[in-house]
mmCIF file of C-alpha atoms and ligand atoms in Angstrom:
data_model
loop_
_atom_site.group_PDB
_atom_site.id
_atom_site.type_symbol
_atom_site.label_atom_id
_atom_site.label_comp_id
_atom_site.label_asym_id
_atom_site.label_seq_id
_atom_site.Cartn_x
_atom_site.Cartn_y
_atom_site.Cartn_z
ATOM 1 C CA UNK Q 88 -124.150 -4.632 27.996
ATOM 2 C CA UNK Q 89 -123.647 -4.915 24.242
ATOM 3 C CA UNK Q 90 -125.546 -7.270 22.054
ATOM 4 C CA UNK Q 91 -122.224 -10.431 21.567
ATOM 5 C CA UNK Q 92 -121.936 -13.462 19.393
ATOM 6 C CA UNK Q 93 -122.142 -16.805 20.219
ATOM 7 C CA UNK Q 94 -118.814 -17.771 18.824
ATOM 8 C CA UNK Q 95 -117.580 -15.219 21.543
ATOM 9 C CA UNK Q 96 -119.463 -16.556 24.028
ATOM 10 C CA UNK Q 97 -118.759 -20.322 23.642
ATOM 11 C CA UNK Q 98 -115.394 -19.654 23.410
ATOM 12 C CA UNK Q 99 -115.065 -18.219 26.397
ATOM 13 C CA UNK Q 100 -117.031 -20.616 28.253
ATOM 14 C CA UNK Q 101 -115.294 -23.069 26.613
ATOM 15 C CA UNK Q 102 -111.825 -21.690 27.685
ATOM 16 C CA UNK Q 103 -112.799 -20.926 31.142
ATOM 17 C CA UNK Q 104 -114.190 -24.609 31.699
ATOM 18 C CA UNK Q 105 -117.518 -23.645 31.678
ATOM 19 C CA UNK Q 106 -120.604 -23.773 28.928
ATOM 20 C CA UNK Q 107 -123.059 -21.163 27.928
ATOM 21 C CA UNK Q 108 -126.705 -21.951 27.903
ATOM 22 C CA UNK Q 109 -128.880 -21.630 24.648
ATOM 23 C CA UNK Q 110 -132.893 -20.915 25.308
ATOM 24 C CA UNK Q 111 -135.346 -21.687 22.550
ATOM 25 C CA UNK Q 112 -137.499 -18.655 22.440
ATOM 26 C CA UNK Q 113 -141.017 -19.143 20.908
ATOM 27 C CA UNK Q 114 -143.062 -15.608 21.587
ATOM 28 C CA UNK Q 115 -142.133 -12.391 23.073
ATOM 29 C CA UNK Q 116 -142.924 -13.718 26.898
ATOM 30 C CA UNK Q 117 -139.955 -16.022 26.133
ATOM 31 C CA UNK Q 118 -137.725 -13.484 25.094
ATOM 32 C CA UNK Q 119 -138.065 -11.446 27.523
ATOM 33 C CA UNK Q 120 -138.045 -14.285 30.086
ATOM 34 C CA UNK Q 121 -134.982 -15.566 29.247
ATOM 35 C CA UNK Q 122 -133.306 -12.351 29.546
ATOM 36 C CA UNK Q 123 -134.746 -11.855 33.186
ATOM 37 C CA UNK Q 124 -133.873 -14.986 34.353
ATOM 38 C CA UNK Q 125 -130.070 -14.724 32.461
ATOM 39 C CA UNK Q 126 -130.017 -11.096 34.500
ATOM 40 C CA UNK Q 127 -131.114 -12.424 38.055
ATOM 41 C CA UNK Q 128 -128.566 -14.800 37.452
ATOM 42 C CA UNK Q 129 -125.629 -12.463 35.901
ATOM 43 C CA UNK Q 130 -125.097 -15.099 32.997
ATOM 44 C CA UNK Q 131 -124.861 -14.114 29.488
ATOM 45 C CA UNK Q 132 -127.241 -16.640 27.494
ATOM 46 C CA UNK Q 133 -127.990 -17.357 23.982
ATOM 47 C CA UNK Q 134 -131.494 -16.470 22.439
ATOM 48 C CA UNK Q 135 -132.122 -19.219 19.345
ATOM 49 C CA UNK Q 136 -135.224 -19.117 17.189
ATOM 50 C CA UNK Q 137 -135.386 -23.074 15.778
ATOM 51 C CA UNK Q 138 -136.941 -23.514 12.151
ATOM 52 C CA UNK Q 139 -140.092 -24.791 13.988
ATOM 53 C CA UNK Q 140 -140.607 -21.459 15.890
ATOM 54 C CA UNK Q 141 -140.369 -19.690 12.651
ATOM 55 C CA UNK Q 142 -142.848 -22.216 10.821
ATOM 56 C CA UNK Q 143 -144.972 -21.300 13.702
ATOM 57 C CA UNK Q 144 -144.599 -17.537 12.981
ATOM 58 C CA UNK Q 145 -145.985 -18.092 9.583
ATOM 59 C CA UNK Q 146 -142.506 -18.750 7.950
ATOM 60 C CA UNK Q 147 -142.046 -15.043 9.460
ATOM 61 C CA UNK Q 148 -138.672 -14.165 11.021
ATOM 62 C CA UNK Q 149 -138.598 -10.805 11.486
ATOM 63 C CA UNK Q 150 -140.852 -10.073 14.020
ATOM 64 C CA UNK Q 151 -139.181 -12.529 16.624
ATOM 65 C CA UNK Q 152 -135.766 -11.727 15.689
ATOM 66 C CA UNK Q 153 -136.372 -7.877 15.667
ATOM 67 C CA UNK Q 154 -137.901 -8.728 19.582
ATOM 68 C CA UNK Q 155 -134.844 -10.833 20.490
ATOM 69 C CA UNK Q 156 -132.238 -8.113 19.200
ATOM 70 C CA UNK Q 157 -134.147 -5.468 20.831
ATOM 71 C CA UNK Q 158 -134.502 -7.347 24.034
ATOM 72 C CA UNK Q 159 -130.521 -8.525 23.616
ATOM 73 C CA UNK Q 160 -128.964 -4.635 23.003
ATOM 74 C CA UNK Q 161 -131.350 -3.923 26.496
ATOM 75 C CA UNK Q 162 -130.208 -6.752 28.281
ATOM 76 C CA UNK Q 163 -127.963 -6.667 31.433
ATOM 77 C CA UNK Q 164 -125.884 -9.271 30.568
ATOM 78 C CA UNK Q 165 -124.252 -10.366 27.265
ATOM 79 C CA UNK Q 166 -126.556 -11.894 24.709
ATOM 80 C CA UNK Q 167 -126.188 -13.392 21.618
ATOM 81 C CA UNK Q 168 -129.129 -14.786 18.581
ATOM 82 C CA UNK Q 169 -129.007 -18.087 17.043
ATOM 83 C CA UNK Q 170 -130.522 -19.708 14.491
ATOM 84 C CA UNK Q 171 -131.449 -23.052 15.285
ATOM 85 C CA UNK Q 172 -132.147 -26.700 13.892
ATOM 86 C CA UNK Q 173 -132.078 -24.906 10.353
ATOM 87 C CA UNK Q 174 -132.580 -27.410 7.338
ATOM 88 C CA UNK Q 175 -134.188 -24.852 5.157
ATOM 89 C CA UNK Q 176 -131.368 -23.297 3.097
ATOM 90 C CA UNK Q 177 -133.804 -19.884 2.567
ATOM 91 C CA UNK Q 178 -134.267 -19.762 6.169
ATOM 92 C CA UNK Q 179 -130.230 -19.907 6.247
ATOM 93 C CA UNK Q 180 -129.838 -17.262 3.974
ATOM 94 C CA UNK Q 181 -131.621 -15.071 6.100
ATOM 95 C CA UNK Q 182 -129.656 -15.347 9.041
ATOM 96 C CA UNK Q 183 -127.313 -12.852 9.100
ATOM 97 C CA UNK Q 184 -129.758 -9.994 8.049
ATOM 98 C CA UNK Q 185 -131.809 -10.805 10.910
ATOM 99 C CA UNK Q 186 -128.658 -9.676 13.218
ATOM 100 C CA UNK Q 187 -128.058 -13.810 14.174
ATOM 101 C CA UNK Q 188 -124.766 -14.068 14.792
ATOM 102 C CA UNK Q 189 -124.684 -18.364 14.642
ATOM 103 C CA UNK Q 190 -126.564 -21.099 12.650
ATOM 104 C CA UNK Q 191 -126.928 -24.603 13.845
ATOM 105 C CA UNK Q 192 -127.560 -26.030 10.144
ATOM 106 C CA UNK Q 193 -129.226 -29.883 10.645
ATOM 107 C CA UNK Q 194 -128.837 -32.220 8.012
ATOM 108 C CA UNK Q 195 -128.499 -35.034 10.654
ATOM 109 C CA UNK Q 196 -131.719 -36.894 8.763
ATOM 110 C CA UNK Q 197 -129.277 -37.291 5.663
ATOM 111 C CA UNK Q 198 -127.209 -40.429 4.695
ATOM 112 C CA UNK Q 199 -123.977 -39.105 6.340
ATOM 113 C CA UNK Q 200 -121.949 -38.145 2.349
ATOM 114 C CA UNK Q 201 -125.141 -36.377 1.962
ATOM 115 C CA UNK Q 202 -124.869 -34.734 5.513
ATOM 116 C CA UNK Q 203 -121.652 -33.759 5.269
ATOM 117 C CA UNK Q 204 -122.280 -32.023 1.950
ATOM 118 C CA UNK Q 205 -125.184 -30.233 2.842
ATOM 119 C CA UNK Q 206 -123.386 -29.382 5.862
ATOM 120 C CA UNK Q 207 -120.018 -27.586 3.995
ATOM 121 C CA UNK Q 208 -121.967 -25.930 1.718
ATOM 122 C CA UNK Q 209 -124.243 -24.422 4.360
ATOM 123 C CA UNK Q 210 -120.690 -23.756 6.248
ATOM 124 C CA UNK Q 211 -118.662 -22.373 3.855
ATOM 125 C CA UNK Q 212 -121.911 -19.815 3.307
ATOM 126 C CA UNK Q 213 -121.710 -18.887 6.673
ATOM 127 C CA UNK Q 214 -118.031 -18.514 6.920
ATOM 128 C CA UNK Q 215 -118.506 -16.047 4.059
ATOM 129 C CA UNK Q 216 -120.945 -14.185 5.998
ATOM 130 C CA UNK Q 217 -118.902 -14.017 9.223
ATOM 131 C CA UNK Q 218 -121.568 -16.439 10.486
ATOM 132 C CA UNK Q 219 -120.288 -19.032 13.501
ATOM 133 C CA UNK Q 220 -122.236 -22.646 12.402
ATOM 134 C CA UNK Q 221 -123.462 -25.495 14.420
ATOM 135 C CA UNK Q 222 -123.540 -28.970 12.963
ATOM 136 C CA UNK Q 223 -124.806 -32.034 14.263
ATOM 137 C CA UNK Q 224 -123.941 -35.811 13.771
ATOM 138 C CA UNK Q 225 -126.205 -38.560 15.248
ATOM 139 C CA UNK Q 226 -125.995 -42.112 14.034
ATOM 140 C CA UNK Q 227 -124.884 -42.566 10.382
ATOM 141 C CA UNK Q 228 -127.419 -44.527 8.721
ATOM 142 C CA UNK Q 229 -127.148 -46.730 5.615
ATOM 143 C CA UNK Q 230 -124.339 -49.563 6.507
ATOM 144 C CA UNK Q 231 -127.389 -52.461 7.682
ATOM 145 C CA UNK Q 232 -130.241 -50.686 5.909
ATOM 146 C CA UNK Q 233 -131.293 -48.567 8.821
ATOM 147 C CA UNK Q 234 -131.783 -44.926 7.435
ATOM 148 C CA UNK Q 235 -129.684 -42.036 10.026
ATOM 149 C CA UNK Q 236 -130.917 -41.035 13.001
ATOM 150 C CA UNK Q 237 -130.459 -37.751 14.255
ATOM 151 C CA UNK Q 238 -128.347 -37.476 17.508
ATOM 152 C CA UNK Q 239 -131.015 -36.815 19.586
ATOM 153 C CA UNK Q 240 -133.161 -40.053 19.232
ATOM 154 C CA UNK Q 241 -133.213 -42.468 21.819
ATOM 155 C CA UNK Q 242 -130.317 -44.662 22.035
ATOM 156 C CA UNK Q 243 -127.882 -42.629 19.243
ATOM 157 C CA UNK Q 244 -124.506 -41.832 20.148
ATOM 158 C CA UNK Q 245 -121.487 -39.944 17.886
ATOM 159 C CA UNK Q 246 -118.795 -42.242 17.140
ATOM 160 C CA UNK Q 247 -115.949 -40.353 17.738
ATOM 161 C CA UNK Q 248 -113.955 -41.630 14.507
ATOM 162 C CA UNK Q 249 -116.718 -40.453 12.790
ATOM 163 C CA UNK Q 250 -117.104 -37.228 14.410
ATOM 164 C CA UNK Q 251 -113.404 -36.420 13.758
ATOM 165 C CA UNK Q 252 -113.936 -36.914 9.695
ATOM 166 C CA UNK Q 253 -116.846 -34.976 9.700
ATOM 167 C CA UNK Q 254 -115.816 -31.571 11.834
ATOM 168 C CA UNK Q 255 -112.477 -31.916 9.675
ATOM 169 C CA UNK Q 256 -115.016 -32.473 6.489
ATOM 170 C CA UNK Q 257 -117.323 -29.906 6.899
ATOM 171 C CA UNK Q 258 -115.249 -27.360 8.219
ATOM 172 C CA UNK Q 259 -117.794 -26.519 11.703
ATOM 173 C CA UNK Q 260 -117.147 -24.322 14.496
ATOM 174 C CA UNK Q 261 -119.296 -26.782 16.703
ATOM 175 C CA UNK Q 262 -120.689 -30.074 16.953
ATOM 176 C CA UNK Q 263 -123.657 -30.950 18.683
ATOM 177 C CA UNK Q 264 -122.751 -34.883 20.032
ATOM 178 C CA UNK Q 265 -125.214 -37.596 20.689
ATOM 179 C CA UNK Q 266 -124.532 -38.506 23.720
ATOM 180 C CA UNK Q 267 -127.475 -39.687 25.923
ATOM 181 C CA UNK Q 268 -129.773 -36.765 25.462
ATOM 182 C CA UNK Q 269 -133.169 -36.723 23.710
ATOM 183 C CA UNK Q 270 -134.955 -34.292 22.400
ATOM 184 C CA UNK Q 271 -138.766 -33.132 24.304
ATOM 185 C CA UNK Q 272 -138.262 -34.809 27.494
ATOM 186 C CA UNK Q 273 -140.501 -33.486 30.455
ATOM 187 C CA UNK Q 274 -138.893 -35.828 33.004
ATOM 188 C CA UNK Q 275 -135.565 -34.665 34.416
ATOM 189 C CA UNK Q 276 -134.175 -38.377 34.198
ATOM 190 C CA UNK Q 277 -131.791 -38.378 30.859
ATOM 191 C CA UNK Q 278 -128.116 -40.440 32.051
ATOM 192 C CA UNK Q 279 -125.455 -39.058 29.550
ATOM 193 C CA UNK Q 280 -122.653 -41.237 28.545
ATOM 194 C CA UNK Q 281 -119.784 -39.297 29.930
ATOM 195 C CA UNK Q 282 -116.779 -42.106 29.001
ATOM 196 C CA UNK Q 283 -118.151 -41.238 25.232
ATOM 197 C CA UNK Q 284 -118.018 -37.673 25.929
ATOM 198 C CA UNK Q 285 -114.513 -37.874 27.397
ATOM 199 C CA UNK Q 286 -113.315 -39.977 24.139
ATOM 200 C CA UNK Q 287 -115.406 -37.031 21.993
ATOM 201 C CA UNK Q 288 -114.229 -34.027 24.029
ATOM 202 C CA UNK Q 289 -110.407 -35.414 23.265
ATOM 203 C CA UNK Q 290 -110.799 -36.446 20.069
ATOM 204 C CA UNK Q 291 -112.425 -33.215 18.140
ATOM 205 C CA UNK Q 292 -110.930 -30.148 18.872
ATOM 206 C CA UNK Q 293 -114.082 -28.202 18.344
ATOM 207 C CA UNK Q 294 -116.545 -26.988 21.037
ATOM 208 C CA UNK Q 295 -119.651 -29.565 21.897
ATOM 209 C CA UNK Q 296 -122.901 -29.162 22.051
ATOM 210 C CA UNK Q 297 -125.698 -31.054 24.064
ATOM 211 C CA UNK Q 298 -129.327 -30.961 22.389
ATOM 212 C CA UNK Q 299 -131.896 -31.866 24.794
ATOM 213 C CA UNK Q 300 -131.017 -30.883 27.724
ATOM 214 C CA UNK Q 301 -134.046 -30.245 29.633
ATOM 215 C CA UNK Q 302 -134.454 -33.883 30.496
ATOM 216 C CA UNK Q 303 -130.870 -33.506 32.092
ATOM 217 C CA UNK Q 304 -130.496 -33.528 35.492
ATOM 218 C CA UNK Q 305 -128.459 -30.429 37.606
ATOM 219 C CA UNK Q 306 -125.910 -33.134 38.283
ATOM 220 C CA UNK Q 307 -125.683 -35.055 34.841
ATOM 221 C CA UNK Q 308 -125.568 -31.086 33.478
ATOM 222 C CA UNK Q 309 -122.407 -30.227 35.242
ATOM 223 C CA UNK Q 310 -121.056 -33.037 34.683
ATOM 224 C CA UNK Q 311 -121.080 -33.021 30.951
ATOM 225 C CA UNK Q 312 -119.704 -29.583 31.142
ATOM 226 C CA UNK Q 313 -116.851 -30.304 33.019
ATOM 227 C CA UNK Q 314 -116.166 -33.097 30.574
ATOM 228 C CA UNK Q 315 -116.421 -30.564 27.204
ATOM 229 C CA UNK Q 316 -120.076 -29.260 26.595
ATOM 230 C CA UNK Q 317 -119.408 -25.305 26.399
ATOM 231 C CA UNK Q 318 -123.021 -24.700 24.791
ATOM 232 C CA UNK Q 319 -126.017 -26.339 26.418
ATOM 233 C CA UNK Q 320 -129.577 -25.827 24.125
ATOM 234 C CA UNK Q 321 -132.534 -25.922 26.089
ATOM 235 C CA UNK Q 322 -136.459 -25.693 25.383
ATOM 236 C CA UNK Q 323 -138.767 -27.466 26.470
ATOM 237 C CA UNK Q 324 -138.414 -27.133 30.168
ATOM 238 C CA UNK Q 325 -139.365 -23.438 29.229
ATOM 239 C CA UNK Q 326 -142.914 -24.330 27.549
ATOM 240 C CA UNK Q 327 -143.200 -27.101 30.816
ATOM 241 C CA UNK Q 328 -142.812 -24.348 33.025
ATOM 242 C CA UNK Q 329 -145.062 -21.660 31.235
ATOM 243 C CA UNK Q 330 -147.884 -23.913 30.513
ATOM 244 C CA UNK Q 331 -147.660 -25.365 33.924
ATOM 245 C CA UNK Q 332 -148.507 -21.756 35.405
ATOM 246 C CA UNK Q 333 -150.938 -20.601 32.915
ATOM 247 C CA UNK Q 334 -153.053 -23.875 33.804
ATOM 248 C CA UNK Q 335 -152.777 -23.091 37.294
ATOM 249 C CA UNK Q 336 -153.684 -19.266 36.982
ATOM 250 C CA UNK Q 337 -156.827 -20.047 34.767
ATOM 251 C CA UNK Q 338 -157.635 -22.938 36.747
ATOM 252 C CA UNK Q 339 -157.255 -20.574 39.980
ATOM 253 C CA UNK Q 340 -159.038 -17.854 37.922
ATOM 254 C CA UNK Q 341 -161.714 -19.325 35.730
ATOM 255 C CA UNK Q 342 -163.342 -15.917 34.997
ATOM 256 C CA UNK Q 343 -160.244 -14.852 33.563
ATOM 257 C CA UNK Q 344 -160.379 -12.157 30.428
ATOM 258 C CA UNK Q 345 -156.785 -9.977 30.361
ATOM 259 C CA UNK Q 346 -154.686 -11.962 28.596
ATOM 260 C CA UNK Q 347 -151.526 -10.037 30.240
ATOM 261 C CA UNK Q 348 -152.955 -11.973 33.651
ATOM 262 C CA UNK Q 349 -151.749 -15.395 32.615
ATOM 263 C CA UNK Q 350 -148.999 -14.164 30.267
ATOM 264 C CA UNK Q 351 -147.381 -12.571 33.033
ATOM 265 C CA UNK Q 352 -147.500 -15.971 35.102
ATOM 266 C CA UNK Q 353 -146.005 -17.613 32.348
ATOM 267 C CA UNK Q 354 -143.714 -15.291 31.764
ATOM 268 C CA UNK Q 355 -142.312 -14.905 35.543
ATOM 269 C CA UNK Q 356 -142.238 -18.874 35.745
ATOM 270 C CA UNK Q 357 -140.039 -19.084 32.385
ATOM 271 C CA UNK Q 358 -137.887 -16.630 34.320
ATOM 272 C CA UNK Q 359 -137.206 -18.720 37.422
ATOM 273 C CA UNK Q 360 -136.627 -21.369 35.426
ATOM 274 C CA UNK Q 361 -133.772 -20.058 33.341
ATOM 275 C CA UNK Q 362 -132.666 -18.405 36.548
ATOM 276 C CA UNK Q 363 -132.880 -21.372 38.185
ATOM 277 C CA UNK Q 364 -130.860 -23.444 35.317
ATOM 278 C CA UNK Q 365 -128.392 -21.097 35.027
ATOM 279 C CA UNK Q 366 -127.187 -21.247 38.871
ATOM 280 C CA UNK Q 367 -128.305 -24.644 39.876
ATOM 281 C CA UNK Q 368 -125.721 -26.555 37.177
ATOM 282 C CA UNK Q 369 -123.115 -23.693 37.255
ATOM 283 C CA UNK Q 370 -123.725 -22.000 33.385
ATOM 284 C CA UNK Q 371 -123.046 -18.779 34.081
ATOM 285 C CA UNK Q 372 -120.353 -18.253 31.893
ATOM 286 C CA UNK Q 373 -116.394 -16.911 32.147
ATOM 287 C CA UNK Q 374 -115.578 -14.904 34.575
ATOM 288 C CA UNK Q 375 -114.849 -11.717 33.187
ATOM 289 C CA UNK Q 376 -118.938 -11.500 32.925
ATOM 290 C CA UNK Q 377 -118.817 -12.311 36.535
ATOM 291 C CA UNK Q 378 -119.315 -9.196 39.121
HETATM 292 O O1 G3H A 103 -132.033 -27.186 20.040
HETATM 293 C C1 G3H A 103 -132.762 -27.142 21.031
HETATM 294 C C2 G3H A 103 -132.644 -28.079 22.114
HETATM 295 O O2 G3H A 103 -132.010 -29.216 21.771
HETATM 296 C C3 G3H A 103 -133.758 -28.129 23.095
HETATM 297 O O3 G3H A 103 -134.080 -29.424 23.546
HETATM 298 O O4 G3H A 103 -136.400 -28.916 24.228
HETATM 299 O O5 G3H A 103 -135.341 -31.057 24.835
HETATM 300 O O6 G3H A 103 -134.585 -28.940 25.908
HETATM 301 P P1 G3H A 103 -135.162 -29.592 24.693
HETATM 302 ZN ZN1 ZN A 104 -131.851 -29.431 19.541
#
């Protein structure tokens, strides 16, 4: 199955009323957990490296990205690579060499003329590389003082007013919406605001994102697709479930040496997870990729 884009793939999803799931990958385990767990489940997925996984490479992209294309041309299913959560505009620039196919560029933390400038620039660049882009809008900051807060804080939601100026500002192929979701959570307990996501879904006519979503319940999950989500991002229920097993295998095998031992239990339970993700809220994809 060929290496694919994620503009391909959301679209897709988005016009067969379903969404496409985005992993955060962090190390090579990831990587090639995600694609296990995206094959067991015959869904195509999105790999995305976040600025933070390449600060914790050393500022190094290559070596991940080179692992994730690899790993993506192998796969069984379609993949695509995504750069995510980008603010650095070097990092940007590097995108497309690295074979990404999408940037999410996040200038969320900016007033909102400042966010929406950063944010056509860093479009318009990607446009001109054949690059798909990602923006986000939380809550606009400024108007009582309050500085912005991006749209995965507690408590932020995307006006929908607002969100409509800014795709049609910025010129973005997506919009990741604040709608309920919140970044990090390790409890399965997030309620999304799905009258909000209704008004949002109608009002831009650009696909949305959801940030967040391993605090989202199965239920919650498919429900925000049905009501316009066609790319879901997940992380952290990946590191939950690969640290959970690697503390169980050392604590189970306290002479442990071979690092493969507990990398391989880490590994295997990322790859239940995503398989489990992927079936249990319905993301695997249009049906053309179906068997
Ligand atoms: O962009 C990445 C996601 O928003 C991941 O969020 O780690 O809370 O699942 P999460
Ligand atoms: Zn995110």
């Amino acid at each position: 199955m060929p290496l694919t884009t994620t503009g391909d793939l959301v679209t897709r999803a988005r016009a067969a009323g379903t969404a496409v799931a985005a992993f955060n990958i962090i190390s090579l385990e990831h990587v090639e957990a995600v694609v296990a767990g995206a094959e067991a489940a015959r869904a195509p997925v999105v790999l995305q490296v976040s600025e933070n996984a390449v600060r914790f490479r050393h500022g190094r992209l290559l070596p991940l990205a080179r692992a994730a294309l690899a790993a993506a041309e192998r796969a069984a299913v379609p993949v695509a690579l995504h750069l995510d959560h980008v603010r650095s505009d070097l990092l940007l620039h590097r995108a497309g060499d690295a074979g990404f196919s999408s940037v999410m560029y996040d200038a969320s933390h900016l007033p909102y003329a400042e966010n929406l400038a950063a944010t056509r620039t860093a479009v318009d660049w990607a446009h001109g590389q054949g690059l798909w882009a990602e923006a986000e809008l939380g809550e606009i900051g400024g108007k009582d003082g309050r500085p912005p807060r991006d749209a995965h804080a507690p408590g932020v939601r995307t006006d929908p007013d607002e969100a409509v100026a800014f795709v049609a500002g910025s010129g973005v192929d997506a919009l990741a919406v604040a709608v309920g979701s919140v970044h990090a959570m390790t409890t399965r307990t997030a309620i999304l605001d799905h009258a909000l996501l209704r008004r949002l879904a109608t009002a831009l006519d650009v696909p949305l994102v959801l940030h967040g979503s391993s605090g989202v319940p199965d239920p919650e999950l498919r429900a925000a697709v049905a009501g316009g989500i066609a790319k879901v991002n997940i992380g952290t229920a990946l590191n939950q479930a690969m640290t959970t097993a690697i503390r169980e295998y050392l604590g189970a095998h306290p002479h442990a040496v071979d690092s493969r031992s507990y990398l391989r239990a880490g590994r295997e339970a990322m790859a239940r997870t995503v398989e489990r993700l992927l079936t249990g809220t319905g993301l695997t994809g249009p049906a053309p990729d179906r068997p």
